[in-house]
Coordinates of C-alpha atoms in Angstrom, one line a residue:
X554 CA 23.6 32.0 -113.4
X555 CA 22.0 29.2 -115.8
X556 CA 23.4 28.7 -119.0
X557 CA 20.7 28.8 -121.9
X558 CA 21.4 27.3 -125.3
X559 CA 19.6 28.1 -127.9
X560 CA 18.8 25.9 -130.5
X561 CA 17.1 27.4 -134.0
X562 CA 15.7 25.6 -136.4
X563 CA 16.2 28.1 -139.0
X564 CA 19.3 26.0 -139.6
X565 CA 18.3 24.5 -143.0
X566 CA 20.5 21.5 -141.9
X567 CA 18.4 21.0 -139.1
X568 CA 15.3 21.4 -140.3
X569 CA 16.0 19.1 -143.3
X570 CA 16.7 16.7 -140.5
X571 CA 13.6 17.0 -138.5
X572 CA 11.5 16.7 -141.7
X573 CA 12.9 13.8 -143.0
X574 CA 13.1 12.2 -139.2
X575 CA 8.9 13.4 -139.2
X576 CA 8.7 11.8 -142.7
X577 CA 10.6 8.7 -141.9
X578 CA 8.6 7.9 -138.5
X579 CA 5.4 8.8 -140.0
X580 CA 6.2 6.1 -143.0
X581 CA 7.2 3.2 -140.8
X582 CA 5.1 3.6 -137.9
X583 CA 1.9 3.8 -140.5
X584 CA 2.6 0.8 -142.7
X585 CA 0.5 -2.2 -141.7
X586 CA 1.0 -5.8 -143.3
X587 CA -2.3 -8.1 -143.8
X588 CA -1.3 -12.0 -144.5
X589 CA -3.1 -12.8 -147.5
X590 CA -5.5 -15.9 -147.6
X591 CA -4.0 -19.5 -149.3
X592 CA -5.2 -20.1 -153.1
X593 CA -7.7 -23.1 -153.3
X594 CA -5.6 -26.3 -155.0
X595 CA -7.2 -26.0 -158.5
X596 CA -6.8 -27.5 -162.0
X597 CA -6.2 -25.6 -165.3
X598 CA -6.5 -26.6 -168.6
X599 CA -4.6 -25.3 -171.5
X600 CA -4.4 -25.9 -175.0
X601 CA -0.5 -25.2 -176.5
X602 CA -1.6 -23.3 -180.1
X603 CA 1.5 -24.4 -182.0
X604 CA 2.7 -26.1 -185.1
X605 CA 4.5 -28.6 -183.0
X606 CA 3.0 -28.9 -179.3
X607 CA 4.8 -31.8 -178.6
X608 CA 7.8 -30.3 -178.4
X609 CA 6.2 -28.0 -175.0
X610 CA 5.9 -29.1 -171.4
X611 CA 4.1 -27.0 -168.7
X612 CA 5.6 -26.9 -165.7
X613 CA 3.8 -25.8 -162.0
X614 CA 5.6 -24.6 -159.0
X615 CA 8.7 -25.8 -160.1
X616 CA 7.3 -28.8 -158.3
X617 CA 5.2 -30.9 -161.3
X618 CA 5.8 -31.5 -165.4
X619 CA 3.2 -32.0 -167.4
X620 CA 4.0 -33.3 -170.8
X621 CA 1.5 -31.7 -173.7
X622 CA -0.7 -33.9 -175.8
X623 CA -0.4 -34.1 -179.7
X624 CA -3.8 -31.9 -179.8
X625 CA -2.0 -29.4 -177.4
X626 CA -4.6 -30.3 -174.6
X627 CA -3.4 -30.8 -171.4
X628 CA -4.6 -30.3 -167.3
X629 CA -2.1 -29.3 -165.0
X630 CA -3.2 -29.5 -161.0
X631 CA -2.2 -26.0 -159.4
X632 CA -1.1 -26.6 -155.6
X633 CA -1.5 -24.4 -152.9
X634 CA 1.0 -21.7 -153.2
X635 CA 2.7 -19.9 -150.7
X636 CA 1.2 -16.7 -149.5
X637 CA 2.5 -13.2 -148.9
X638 CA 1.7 -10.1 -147.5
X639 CA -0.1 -6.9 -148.7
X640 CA 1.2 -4.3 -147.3
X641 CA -0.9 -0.4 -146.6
X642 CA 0.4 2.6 -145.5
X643 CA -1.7 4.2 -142.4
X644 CA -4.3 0.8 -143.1
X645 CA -5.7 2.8 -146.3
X646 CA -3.6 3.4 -149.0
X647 CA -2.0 -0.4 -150.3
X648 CA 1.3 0.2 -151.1
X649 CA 2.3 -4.4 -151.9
X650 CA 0.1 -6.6 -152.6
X651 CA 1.3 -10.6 -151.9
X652 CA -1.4 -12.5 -153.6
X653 CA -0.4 -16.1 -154.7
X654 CA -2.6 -15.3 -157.1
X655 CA 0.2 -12.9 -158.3
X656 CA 3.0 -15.4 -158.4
X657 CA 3.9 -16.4 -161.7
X658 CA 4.1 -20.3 -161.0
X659 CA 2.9 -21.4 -164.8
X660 CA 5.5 -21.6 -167.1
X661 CA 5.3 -23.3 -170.6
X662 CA 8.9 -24.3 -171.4
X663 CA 10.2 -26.0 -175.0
X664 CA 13.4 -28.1 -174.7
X665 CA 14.0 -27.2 -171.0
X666 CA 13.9 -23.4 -171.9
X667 CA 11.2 -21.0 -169.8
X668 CA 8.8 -19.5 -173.3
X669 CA 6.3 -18.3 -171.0
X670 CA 5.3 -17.3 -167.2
X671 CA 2.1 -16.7 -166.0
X672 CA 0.4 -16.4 -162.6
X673 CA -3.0 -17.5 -162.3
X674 CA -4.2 -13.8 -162.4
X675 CA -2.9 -14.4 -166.1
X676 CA -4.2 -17.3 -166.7
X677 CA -7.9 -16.2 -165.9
X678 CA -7.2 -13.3 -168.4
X679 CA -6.5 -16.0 -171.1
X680 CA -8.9 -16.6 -174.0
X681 CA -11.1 -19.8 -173.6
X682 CA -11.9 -22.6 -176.5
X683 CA -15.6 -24.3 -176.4
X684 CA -14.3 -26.8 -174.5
X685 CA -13.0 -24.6 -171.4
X686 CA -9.4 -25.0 -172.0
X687 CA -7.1 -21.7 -171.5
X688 CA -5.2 -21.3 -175.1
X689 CA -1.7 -20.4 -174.8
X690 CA -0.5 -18.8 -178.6
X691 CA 3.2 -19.9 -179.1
X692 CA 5.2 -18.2 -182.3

């Protein structure tokens, strides 16, 4: 004589387990990650709006210093950042995005202390003078 188990699902412990098992399959067997291109080395040029720019320094990447001119001018060279990943869940729906463009790699600093971040997304939205610089109001 066989022996027959039977198994229901009306179990709400079980089928709270096989739903989230579903769930959890259908999540991280449908993400996909795209490597995101490199930046293009650039330069930027910003003007420090403030009564004393001297006192401000930009810095880029942690890597480069750039003092700022009496006027508040000054051209800072952007390197090639690192890149990341944007990641989409079942290739259409983009759940990360890993621009380098995103990174906020800018940051204007007065007496060694971080005043402002900004990623070059950020810097693109900035107002421009006649002269093309990027003008950074500091309070």
């Amino acid at each position: 004589m066989p022996f027959i188990v039977e198994r229901s699902f009306a179990n709400p412990t079980r089928r709270m387990l096989l739903t989230s098992l579903v769930l959890c399959s259908g999540l991280f067997c449908g993400c996909v990650q795209v490597l995101r291109p490199y930046n293009q080395a650039s330069q930027q040029k910003f003007r420090v709006k403030s009564a004393m720019p001297l006192h401000y320094t930009i810095s880029v990447a942690n890597e480069s210093e750039y003092r700022v001119a009496a006027d508040g001018r000054v051209i800072v060279d952007v390197p090639q950042l690192q890149r990341g990943c944007d990641t989409y869940l079942f290739d259409i729906v983009k759940i990360s995005d890993g621009s380098p463009y995103n990174l906020r790699v800018i940051q204007l600093k007065s007496n060694n202390h971080v005043v402002r971040k900004l990623s070059l997304n950020d810097v693109a939205k900035l107002p421009v003078d006649e002269k093309g610089y990027h003008l950074l109001t500091v309070e």
